[in-house]
mmCIF file of C-alpha atoms in Angstrom:
data_model
loop_
_atom_site.group_PDB
_atom_site.id
_atom_site.type_symbol
_atom_site.label_atom_id
_atom_site.label_comp_id
_atom_site.label_asym_id
_atom_site.label_seq_id
_atom_site.Cartn_x
_atom_site.Cartn_y
_atom_site.Cartn_z
ATOM 1 C CA MET A 4 -2.972 -10.137 26.989
ATOM 2 C CA ARG A 5 -2.714 -10.760 23.303
ATOM 3 C CA VAL A 6 -2.894 -7.309 21.601
ATOM 4 C CA PHE A 7 -4.082 -7.994 17.745
ATOM 5 C CA ASN A 8 -3.203 -4.658 15.897
ATOM 6 C CA PHE A 9 -5.362 -3.236 13.096
ATOM 7 C CA SER A 10 -3.665 0.621 12.121
ATOM 8 C CA ALA A 11 -3.739 1.443 9.025
ATOM 9 C CA GLY A 12 -0.119 2.457 8.803
ATOM 10 C CA PRO A 13 2.625 2.120 10.154
ATOM 11 C CA ALA A 14 1.095 -1.562 10.839
ATOM 12 C CA VAL A 15 1.860 -5.064 12.182
ATOM 13 C CA LEU A 16 4.568 -6.560 11.021
ATOM 14 C CA PRO A 17 5.451 -10.441 10.968
ATOM 15 C CA GLU A 18 5.926 -11.570 14.915
ATOM 16 C CA GLN A 19 8.792 -13.994 13.289
ATOM 17 C CA VAL A 20 10.538 -11.063 11.382
ATOM 18 C CA LEU A 21 10.226 -8.613 14.905
ATOM 19 C CA ARG A 22 12.225 -12.073 16.483
ATOM 20 C CA GLN A 23 14.583 -12.348 14.115
ATOM 21 C CA ALA A 24 15.566 -8.529 13.425
ATOM 22 C CA ALA A 25 15.373 -8.568 17.667
ATOM 23 C CA ALA A 26 17.934 -11.111 17.737
ATOM 24 C CA GLU A 27 20.179 -9.681 14.968
ATOM 25 C CA MET A 28 19.894 -6.165 16.742
ATOM 26 C CA LEU A 29 23.290 -6.008 18.210
ATOM 27 C CA ASP A 30 25.344 -8.532 16.244
ATOM 28 C CA TRP A 31 24.179 -9.119 12.653
ATOM 29 C CA ARG A 32 25.148 -12.575 11.716
ATOM 30 C CA GLY A 33 28.675 -12.367 13.440
ATOM 31 C CA SER A 34 29.526 -9.428 11.439
ATOM 32 C CA GLY A 35 30.002 -7.528 15.165
ATOM 33 C CA MET A 36 27.167 -5.076 14.397
ATOM 34 C CA SER A 37 24.257 -3.608 13.994
ATOM 35 C CA VAL A 38 22.512 -3.297 10.655
ATOM 36 C CA MET A 39 21.984 0.400 11.696
ATOM 37 C CA GLU A 40 25.436 0.390 11.746
ATOM 38 C CA MET A 41 26.374 -0.792 8.862
ATOM 39 C CA SER A 42 28.039 1.597 5.970
ATOM 40 C CA HIS A 43 25.521 1.229 3.038
ATOM 41 C CA ARG A 44 28.224 0.358 0.768
ATOM 42 C CA GLY A 45 29.803 -2.200 2.771
ATOM 43 C CA LYS A 46 29.932 -6.036 2.036
ATOM 44 C CA GLU A 47 27.775 -7.026 4.681
ATOM 45 C CA PHE A 48 25.005 -4.549 3.837
ATOM 46 C CA ILE A 49 25.550 -5.090 -0.421
ATOM 47 C CA SER A 50 24.491 -8.392 0.201
ATOM 48 C CA ILE A 51 21.114 -7.453 2.639
ATOM 49 C CA ALA A 52 20.281 -5.254 -0.249
ATOM 50 C CA ASP A 53 20.851 -7.742 -2.935
ATOM 51 C CA LYS A 54 18.752 -10.171 -1.144
ATOM 52 C CA ALA A 55 15.900 -7.971 -0.558
ATOM 53 C CA GLU A 56 15.785 -6.862 -4.285
ATOM 54 C CA ALA A 57 16.244 -10.905 -5.679
ATOM 55 C CA ASP A 58 13.479 -11.898 -2.890
ATOM 56 C CA LEU A 59 10.788 -8.703 -4.453
ATOM 57 C CA ARG A 60 11.854 -9.781 -7.536
ATOM 58 C CA THR A 61 10.952 -13.611 -6.989
ATOM 59 C CA LEU A 62 7.324 -12.771 -4.926
ATOM 60 C CA LEU A 63 6.072 -10.565 -7.838
ATOM 61 C CA ALA A 64 7.930 -12.105 -10.903
ATOM 62 C CA ILE A 65 9.455 -8.585 -11.731
ATOM 63 C CA PRO A 66 11.166 -8.679 -15.072
ATOM 64 C CA ALA A 67 15.001 -8.301 -16.123
ATOM 65 C CA ASN A 68 13.576 -4.866 -18.145
ATOM 66 C CA TYR A 69 12.632 -3.334 -14.657
ATOM 67 C CA LYS A 70 14.590 -1.141 -12.355
ATOM 68 C CA VAL A 71 13.513 -1.807 -8.641
ATOM 69 C CA LEU A 72 14.531 0.981 -6.825
ATOM 70 C CA PHE A 73 14.872 1.514 -2.864
ATOM 71 C CA LEU A 74 14.358 5.356 -2.024
ATOM 72 C CA GLN A 75 12.767 7.522 0.905
ATOM 73 C CA GLY A 76 9.887 9.990 0.476
ATOM 74 C CA GLY A 77 6.844 7.911 1.269
ATOM 75 C CA ALA A 78 4.684 7.839 -2.072
ATOM 76 C CA ILE A 79 3.002 11.568 -0.777
ATOM 77 C CA GLY A 80 6.536 12.590 -1.830
ATOM 78 C CA GLU A 81 6.495 9.663 -4.978
ATOM 79 C CA ASN A 82 3.103 12.247 -5.855
ATOM 80 C CA ALA A 83 5.486 14.849 -6.827
ATOM 81 C CA ILE A 84 8.315 12.453 -8.173
ATOM 82 C CA VAL A 85 6.046 10.880 -10.734
ATOM 83 C CA PRO A 86 6.072 13.650 -12.711
ATOM 84 C CA MET A 87 9.122 15.039 -12.481
ATOM 85 C CA ASN A 88 10.662 11.841 -13.701
ATOM 86 C CA LEU A 89 7.349 11.091 -16.433
ATOM 87 C CA LEU A 90 6.974 14.738 -17.842
ATOM 88 C CA GLY A 91 9.721 15.110 -20.110
ATOM 89 C CA ASP A 92 8.207 17.162 -22.964
ATOM 90 C CA TYR A 93 4.500 16.507 -22.553
ATOM 91 C CA GLY A 94 2.148 18.680 -20.694
ATOM 92 C CA GLU A 95 -0.156 16.700 -18.780
ATOM 93 C CA ALA A 96 -1.058 13.584 -17.444
ATOM 94 C CA ASP A 97 -4.575 11.544 -16.901
ATOM 95 C CA TYR A 98 -5.673 10.844 -12.829
ATOM 96 C CA ILE A 99 -8.668 8.396 -11.857
ATOM 97 C CA HIS A 100 -9.682 10.441 -8.106
ATOM 98 C CA THR A 101 -11.038 7.191 -5.904
ATOM 99 C CA GLY A 102 -10.433 8.864 -3.080
ATOM 100 C CA GLU A 103 -8.351 11.047 -0.265
ATOM 101 C CA TRP A 104 -4.892 9.481 -1.793
ATOM 102 C CA SER A 105 -6.030 10.586 -5.123
ATOM 103 C CA LYS A 106 -6.767 14.009 -4.363
ATOM 104 C CA LYS A 107 -2.811 14.351 -3.089
ATOM 105 C CA SER A 108 -1.447 12.524 -6.100
ATOM 106 C CA ILE A 109 -3.497 15.193 -8.278
ATOM 107 C CA LYS A 110 -2.244 18.083 -5.705
ATOM 108 C CA GLU A 111 0.972 17.666 -5.931
ATOM 109 C CA ALA A 112 1.003 16.644 -9.899
ATOM 110 C CA ARG A 113 -0.879 20.247 -10.932
ATOM 111 C CA LYS A 114 2.422 21.650 -9.537
ATOM 112 C CA TYR A 115 4.364 20.095 -12.690
ATOM 113 C CA CYS A 116 1.591 20.017 -15.307
ATOM 114 C CA THR A 117 -1.918 20.384 -16.321
ATOM 115 C CA VAL A 118 -4.447 17.266 -14.891
ATOM 116 C CA ASN A 119 -7.116 16.276 -16.371
ATOM 117 C CA ILE A 120 -9.470 14.223 -13.783
ATOM 118 C CA ALA A 121 -10.624 11.353 -16.238
ATOM 119 C CA ALA A 122 -12.426 9.578 -14.179
ATOM 120 C CA SER A 123 -13.548 10.680 -10.714
ATOM 121 C CA SER A 124 -15.851 8.222 -8.047
ATOM 122 C CA GLU A 125 -16.836 11.454 -6.547
ATOM 123 C CA ASP A 126 -20.423 11.854 -6.770
ATOM 124 C CA ARG A 127 -20.627 8.482 -5.162
ATOM 125 C CA ASN A 128 -18.356 9.926 -2.287
ATOM 126 C CA PHE A 129 -15.544 7.555 -3.624
ATOM 127 C CA THR A 130 -17.524 3.965 -2.653
ATOM 128 C CA TYR A 131 -16.656 2.502 -5.940
ATOM 129 C CA VAL A 132 -13.858 2.558 -8.652
ATOM 130 C CA PRO A 133 -15.647 4.093 -12.068
ATOM 131 C CA ALA A 134 -15.072 1.323 -14.961
ATOM 132 C CA GLN A 135 -12.546 2.030 -17.266
ATOM 133 C CA GLY A 136 -15.355 2.077 -20.178
ATOM 134 C CA THR A 137 -16.280 5.497 -18.319
ATOM 135 C CA TRP A 138 -13.035 6.974 -18.544
ATOM 136 C CA LYS A 139 -12.331 10.037 -20.359
ATOM 137 C CA LEU A 140 -8.155 10.122 -20.956
ATOM 138 C CA GLY A 141 -6.696 12.859 -22.100
ATOM 139 C CA ARG A 142 -5.173 13.959 -26.354
ATOM 140 C CA ASN A 143 -1.615 12.905 -25.226
ATOM 141 C CA PRO A 144 -1.237 12.259 -22.064
ATOM 142 C CA ALA A 145 2.424 11.485 -20.495
ATOM 143 C CA TYR A 146 0.779 8.617 -18.388
ATOM 144 C CA VAL A 147 -2.474 7.433 -16.286
ATOM 145 C CA HIS A 148 -2.184 7.184 -12.724
ATOM 146 C CA VAL A 149 -4.417 4.997 -9.898
ATOM 147 C CA CYS A 150 -4.473 4.834 -6.681
ATOM 148 C CA THR A 151 -5.361 0.600 -6.395
ATOM 149 C CA ASN A 152 -6.166 0.989 -2.710
ATOM 150 C CA GLU A 153 -7.858 3.413 -1.199
ATOM 151 C CA THR A 154 -7.218 3.314 2.616
ATOM 152 C CA ILE A 155 -9.655 5.683 4.286
ATOM 153 C CA ALA A 156 -12.357 4.980 2.320
ATOM 154 C CA GLY A 157 -12.131 1.028 2.040
ATOM 155 C CA VAL A 158 -11.756 0.816 -1.504
ATOM 156 C CA GLU A 159 -9.976 -1.550 -4.100
ATOM 157 C CA TYR A 160 -9.819 -2.102 -7.381
ATOM 158 C CA GLN A 161 -10.038 -6.235 -8.541
ATOM 159 C CA TRP A 162 -9.222 -5.931 -11.990
ATOM 160 C CA THR A 163 -6.254 -4.202 -14.536
ATOM 161 C CA PRO A 164 -6.740 -0.893 -16.359
ATOM 162 C CA ASP A 165 -5.170 -0.888 -19.749
ATOM 163 C CA THR A 166 -4.197 2.149 -20.822
ATOM 164 C CA GLY A 167 -2.235 0.527 -23.852
ATOM 165 C CA ALA A 168 0.472 2.805 -24.771
ATOM 166 C CA ILE A 169 -0.310 5.097 -22.048
ATOM 167 C CA PRO A 170 2.372 3.926 -18.994
ATOM 168 C CA LEU A 171 0.059 3.093 -16.250
ATOM 169 C CA VAL A 172 1.527 4.315 -13.069
ATOM 170 C CA ALA A 173 -0.083 3.112 -9.567
ATOM 171 C CA ASP A 174 0.128 3.247 -6.563
ATOM 172 C CA MET A 175 0.060 0.179 -4.811
ATOM 173 C CA SER A 176 1.294 1.237 -0.779
ATOM 174 C CA SER A 177 -1.467 -0.632 0.965
ATOM 175 C CA HIS A 178 -2.099 -3.677 -0.871
ATOM 176 C CA ILE A 179 1.153 -4.628 -2.789
ATOM 177 C CA LEU A 180 2.595 -7.772 -1.889
ATOM 178 C CA SER A 181 -1.160 -8.950 -0.834
ATOM 179 C CA ARG A 182 -2.157 -10.731 -3.785
ATOM 180 C CA VAL A 183 -0.417 -11.343 -6.907
ATOM 181 C CA ILE A 184 -0.142 -8.925 -10.210
ATOM 182 C CA ASP A 185 1.175 -8.740 -13.674
ATOM 183 C CA VAL A 186 3.711 -6.433 -13.022
ATOM 184 C CA THR A 187 3.995 -5.854 -17.226
ATOM 185 C CA LYS A 188 0.313 -4.227 -17.199
ATOM 186 C CA PHE A 189 2.250 -1.057 -15.526
ATOM 187 C CA GLY A 190 4.669 1.610 -16.536
ATOM 188 C CA VAL A 191 5.329 2.199 -12.822
ATOM 189 C CA ILE A 192 4.610 1.071 -9.373
ATOM 190 C CA TYR A 193 5.008 2.974 -5.854
ATOM 191 C CA GLY A 194 4.590 2.307 -2.478
ATOM 192 C CA GLY A 195 5.592 3.403 0.901
ATOM 193 C CA ALA A 196 6.676 0.518 2.531
ATOM 194 C CA GLN A 197 4.743 0.666 6.029
ATOM 195 C CA LYS A 198 2.013 -1.559 5.148
ATOM 196 C CA ASN A 199 2.545 -4.712 3.948
ATOM 197 C CA MET A 200 6.481 -4.501 3.711
ATOM 198 C CA GLY A 201 8.283 -2.857 6.279
ATOM 199 C CA PRO A 202 8.404 0.656 8.260
ATOM 200 C CA ALA A 203 7.973 3.880 7.463
ATOM 201 C CA GLY A 204 11.018 5.454 6.026
ATOM 202 C CA LEU A 205 11.379 3.543 2.653
ATOM 203 C CA THR A 206 9.231 3.838 -0.383
ATOM 204 C CA LEU A 207 9.749 1.071 -2.880
ATOM 205 C CA VAL A 208 9.536 2.024 -7.251
ATOM 206 C CA ILE A 209 9.501 -0.397 -9.816
ATOM 207 C CA VAL A 210 9.786 1.582 -13.219
ATOM 208 C CA ARG A 211 10.608 0.071 -16.588
ATOM 209 C CA ASP A 212 13.935 0.628 -18.263
ATOM 210 C CA ASP A 213 12.188 3.065 -21.605
ATOM 211 C CA LEU A 214 10.749 5.411 -18.826
ATOM 212 C CA LEU A 215 14.104 6.562 -17.070
ATOM 213 C CA ASP A 216 15.306 9.039 -19.669
ATOM 214 C CA ARG A 217 11.892 11.267 -19.491
ATOM 215 C CA ALA A 218 13.054 13.424 -15.818
ATOM 216 C CA LEU A 219 12.516 17.671 -15.599
ATOM 217 C CA ALA A 220 15.574 19.051 -15.311
ATOM 218 C CA ILE A 221 14.617 20.631 -11.878
ATOM 219 C CA THR A 222 14.884 16.758 -10.827
ATOM 220 C CA PRO A 223 16.574 16.602 -7.454
ATOM 221 C CA SER A 224 19.535 13.676 -7.776
ATOM 222 C CA ALA A 225 17.947 12.092 -5.255
ATOM 223 C CA PHE A 226 14.358 12.031 -6.445
ATOM 224 C CA HIS A 227 15.615 11.228 -10.144
ATOM 225 C CA TRP A 228 15.053 7.515 -11.008
ATOM 226 C CA GLN A 229 17.474 7.133 -13.849
ATOM 227 C CA GLU A 230 20.117 8.285 -11.627
ATOM 228 C CA GLN A 231 19.319 5.961 -8.796
ATOM 229 C CA ALA A 232 19.028 3.005 -11.261
ATOM 230 C CA ALA A 233 22.429 3.659 -11.682
ATOM 231 C CA ALA A 234 23.526 3.405 -9.210
ATOM 232 C CA GLU A 235 21.480 0.810 -7.813
ATOM 233 C CA SER A 236 19.727 2.841 -5.419
ATOM 234 C CA MET A 237 22.581 4.428 -3.334
ATOM 235 C CA LEU A 238 23.326 7.915 -4.940
ATOM 236 C CA ASN A 239 22.540 8.507 -1.517
ATOM 237 C CA THR A 240 22.608 7.339 1.607
ATOM 238 C CA PRO A 241 19.325 4.696 2.029
ATOM 239 C CA PRO A 242 17.145 4.201 4.192
ATOM 240 C CA THR A 243 18.820 0.995 5.098
ATOM 241 C CA TYR A 244 17.083 -0.275 8.466
ATOM 242 C CA ALA A 245 14.186 -0.183 6.379
ATOM 243 C CA MET A 246 15.544 -1.801 3.667
ATOM 244 C CA TYR A 247 16.782 -5.028 6.015
ATOM 245 C CA ILE A 248 13.018 -5.387 7.562
ATOM 246 C CA ALA A 249 11.876 -5.430 4.060
ATOM 247 C CA GLY A 250 14.028 -7.914 3.454
ATOM 248 C CA LEU A 251 12.784 -10.202 6.262
ATOM 249 C CA VAL A 252 9.383 -9.353 4.981
ATOM 250 C CA PHE A 253 10.119 -11.226 1.411
ATOM 251 C CA GLU A 254 12.110 -13.678 2.952
ATOM 252 C CA TRP A 255 8.750 -14.682 5.437
ATOM 253 C CA LEU A 256 6.486 -14.166 2.415
ATOM 254 C CA LEU A 257 8.243 -16.180 0.646
ATOM 255 C CA ALA A 258 8.115 -19.381 3.287
ATOM 256 C CA GLN A 259 4.094 -18.949 3.275
ATOM 257 C CA GLY A 260 4.240 -19.748 0.376
ATOM 258 C CA GLY A 261 4.374 -16.160 -2.031
ATOM 259 C CA LEU A 262 1.364 -13.924 -2.885
ATOM 260 C CA ALA A 263 -0.842 -17.155 -4.542
ATOM 261 C CA ALA A 264 -0.564 -18.067 -0.916
ATOM 262 C CA ILE A 265 -0.636 -15.433 1.109
ATOM 263 C CA GLU A 266 -3.571 -13.863 -1.326
ATOM 264 C CA LYS A 267 -5.723 -16.962 -0.284
ATOM 265 C CA GLN A 268 -5.511 -16.049 3.328
ATOM 266 C CA ASN A 269 -6.313 -12.515 2.668
ATOM 267 C CA VAL A 270 -8.904 -13.185 0.765
ATOM 268 C CA ALA A 271 -10.897 -15.364 3.671
ATOM 269 C CA LYS A 272 -10.053 -12.765 6.304
ATOM 270 C CA ALA A 273 -11.874 -10.074 4.467
ATOM 271 C CA ARG A 274 -14.251 -12.029 3.634
ATOM 272 C CA LEU A 275 -15.344 -13.376 7.425
ATOM 273 C CA LEU A 276 -15.467 -9.296 8.312
ATOM 274 C CA TYR A 277 -18.097 -8.526 5.421
ATOM 275 C CA GLU A 278 -19.616 -11.225 5.937
ATOM 276 C CA THR A 279 -20.483 -10.272 9.622
ATOM 277 C CA ILE A 280 -21.461 -6.793 8.494
ATOM 278 C CA ASP A 281 -23.795 -8.098 5.382
ATOM 279 C CA GLN A 282 -25.062 -10.389 7.990
ATOM 280 C CA SER A 283 -25.767 -7.885 11.049
ATOM 281 C CA GLY A 284 -28.358 -5.025 11.830
ATOM 282 C CA ILE A 285 -25.963 -2.324 12.617
ATOM 283 C CA TYR A 286 -23.006 -2.527 11.057
ATOM 284 C CA ARG A 287 -23.257 -0.977 7.294
ATOM 285 C CA ASN A 288 -20.502 -0.290 4.614
ATOM 286 C CA ASN A 289 -21.117 1.730 2.204
ATOM 287 C CA VAL A 290 -18.427 0.805 -0.790
ATOM 288 C CA ARG A 291 -19.909 -1.157 -3.462
ATOM 289 C CA LYS A 292 -19.268 -5.077 -3.345
ATOM 290 C CA GLU A 293 -17.293 -5.390 -6.088
ATOM 291 C CA ASP A 294 -14.722 -2.565 -4.950
ATOM 292 C CA ARG A 295 -14.235 -3.450 -1.059
ATOM 293 C CA SER A 296 -10.851 -3.904 -0.501
ATOM 294 C CA ARG A 297 -9.581 -6.861 1.549
ATOM 295 C CA MET A 298 -6.673 -4.277 2.738
ATOM 296 C CA ASN A 299 -8.942 -1.705 4.994
ATOM 297 C CA VAL A 300 -12.558 -3.108 5.765
ATOM 298 C CA VAL A 301 -14.261 0.091 7.122
ATOM 299 C CA PHE A 302 -17.825 0.091 8.636
ATOM 300 C CA ARG A 303 -20.139 2.574 10.286
ATOM 301 C CA LEU A 304 -22.437 2.305 13.163
ATOM 302 C CA PRO A 305 -25.939 3.723 13.196
ATOM 303 C CA ASP A 306 -24.891 6.766 15.742
ATOM 304 C CA GLU A 307 -21.856 7.991 15.925
ATOM 305 C CA ALA A 308 -21.828 7.928 19.657
ATOM 306 C CA GLN A 309 -21.828 4.667 19.991
ATOM 307 C CA ASP A 310 -17.922 4.520 17.616
ATOM 308 C CA LYS A 311 -16.451 5.741 21.328
ATOM 309 C CA ALA A 312 -17.971 2.684 23.155
ATOM 310 C CA PHE A 313 -17.067 -0.245 20.598
ATOM 311 C CA LEU A 314 -13.638 1.363 20.363
ATOM 312 C CA LYS A 315 -13.183 1.107 24.184
ATOM 313 C CA GLY A 316 -14.429 -2.859 24.642
ATOM 314 C CA ALA A 317 -12.574 -3.900 21.274
ATOM 315 C CA GLU A 318 -9.320 -2.157 23.208
ATOM 316 C CA GLU A 319 -10.085 -4.244 26.704
ATOM 317 C CA ARG A 320 -10.218 -7.053 24.299
ATOM 318 C CA GLY A 321 -6.975 -6.520 22.552
ATOM 319 C CA MET A 322 -7.630 -5.049 19.602
ATOM 320 C CA VAL A 323 -6.471 -1.672 18.702
ATOM 321 C CA GLN A 324 -5.924 0.793 16.437
ATOM 322 C CA LEU A 325 -9.695 0.659 14.922
ATOM 323 C CA LYS A 326 -10.458 4.407 14.980
ATOM 324 C CA GLY A 327 -11.527 5.310 11.024
ATOM 325 C CA HIS A 328 -9.721 8.180 9.928
ATOM 326 C CA ARG A 329 -9.541 11.721 11.286
ATOM 327 C CA ALA A 330 -11.449 12.585 7.485
ATOM 328 C CA VAL A 331 -14.102 10.013 7.118
ATOM 329 C CA GLY A 332 -14.764 8.955 10.966
ATOM 330 C CA GLY A 333 -16.531 5.849 11.482
ATOM 331 C CA ILE A 334 -14.244 2.112 12.261
ATOM 332 C CA ARG A 335 -11.626 0.793 9.664
ATOM 333 C CA ALA A 336 -9.990 -2.514 10.389
ATOM 334 C CA SER A 337 -6.843 -2.802 8.377
ATOM 335 C CA ILE A 338 -6.248 -6.735 7.958
ATOM 336 C CA TYR A 339 -2.241 -6.716 5.848
ATOM 337 C CA ASN A 340 -0.757 -9.456 5.414
ATOM 338 C CA ALA A 341 0.719 -9.707 9.041
ATOM 339 C CA MET A 342 -2.499 -9.710 10.627
ATOM 340 C CA PRO A 343 -3.413 -13.590 11.405
ATOM 341 C CA MET A 344 -6.976 -14.805 11.335
ATOM 342 C CA ALA A 345 -6.877 -15.291 14.625
ATOM 343 C CA GLY A 346 -7.257 -11.206 15.187
ATOM 344 C CA VAL A 347 -9.548 -10.740 12.491
ATOM 345 C CA GLN A 348 -12.068 -14.007 13.862
ATOM 346 C CA ALA A 349 -11.648 -12.000 17.251
ATOM 347 C CA LEU A 350 -12.881 -8.839 15.876
ATOM 348 C CA ALA A 351 -16.055 -10.799 14.018
ATOM 349 C CA ASP A 352 -16.544 -12.223 17.522
ATOM 350 C CA TYR A 353 -16.835 -9.240 18.805
ATOM 351 C CA MET A 354 -18.660 -7.752 16.363
ATOM 352 C CA ARG A 355 -21.563 -9.957 16.979
ATOM 353 C CA GLU A 356 -20.820 -9.661 20.760
ATOM 354 C CA PHE A 357 -21.835 -5.330 20.404
ATOM 355 C CA GLU A 358 -24.270 -6.252 18.657
ATOM 356 C CA LYS A 359 -26.010 -8.357 20.972
ATOM 357 C CA LYS A 360 -25.510 -5.763 23.542
ATOM 358 C CA ASN A 361 -26.468 -2.599 21.420
ATOM 359 C CA GLY A 362 -27.974 -3.905 18.578
#
């Protein structure tokens, strides 16, 4: 039986990538070494890292005045690393609060500066993205921070904020590489790899050159963007195997036709699930329609007691990791790039079957 993995992260990877990694596990392209065994400063791994960066720059059309950093610590680590690198002489930063991951970012930033909550969707239980016209930015913030896809609530920005001269910082962990974006609209983009890029352990940071000289004196060297940029992400040993897998994912995305092509697939997958929910009599999604996430489709049944039966039936049919986050419950289908349409169709078919029997 084929298994479709709807995990929110670590998440499904393209089968082609896993097969290639398996084939190269003991001997990477005649080197006699596994990538896990390579020196990060050897010519073999340097070639892997260079190609990964080049392919990522192609996918996202990253301009030359942006540095690409392959680091560690995850997005939660970057919640502290961002203010440490950007505060400089500033005393405050603006944050838009749209859910649990924004909340974590805010909590961490408060250890280093005054945080101004410029807008929040807490008033409606984080079911929408506040319109930019409602934002109340501070007088002189170091930056404006957004989480552009909230995996727990299933809320996604379908537009790019315009913060003018104030650097826009985005946690894109859960939807980066799922759609076309304009990197030049952001000062910093960061995210953990374990959704759409590769395995857990790798953190991507894309930072504009003019923001590299603002780090606080307390910033550790391993997390100092300017120092890591100067060392080409190798000030310390980077997460080499995770970088290798991410590089294979980048190659796979290019072979699919790039982000414009993968975005069309993601739109179609999300539409199928949301139409199944909206046309049903028992499933409910509370997110404002224009803010619904393409990556994380959340929904509820009329009675929480039905969740267990729904999840059991799904697992029996080869659909796993559909349980909602422990903080909110319900059902969550994470349909990242590597989730094929066949998996989404199987879920939609099962949802209709379950409703017919239990509605």
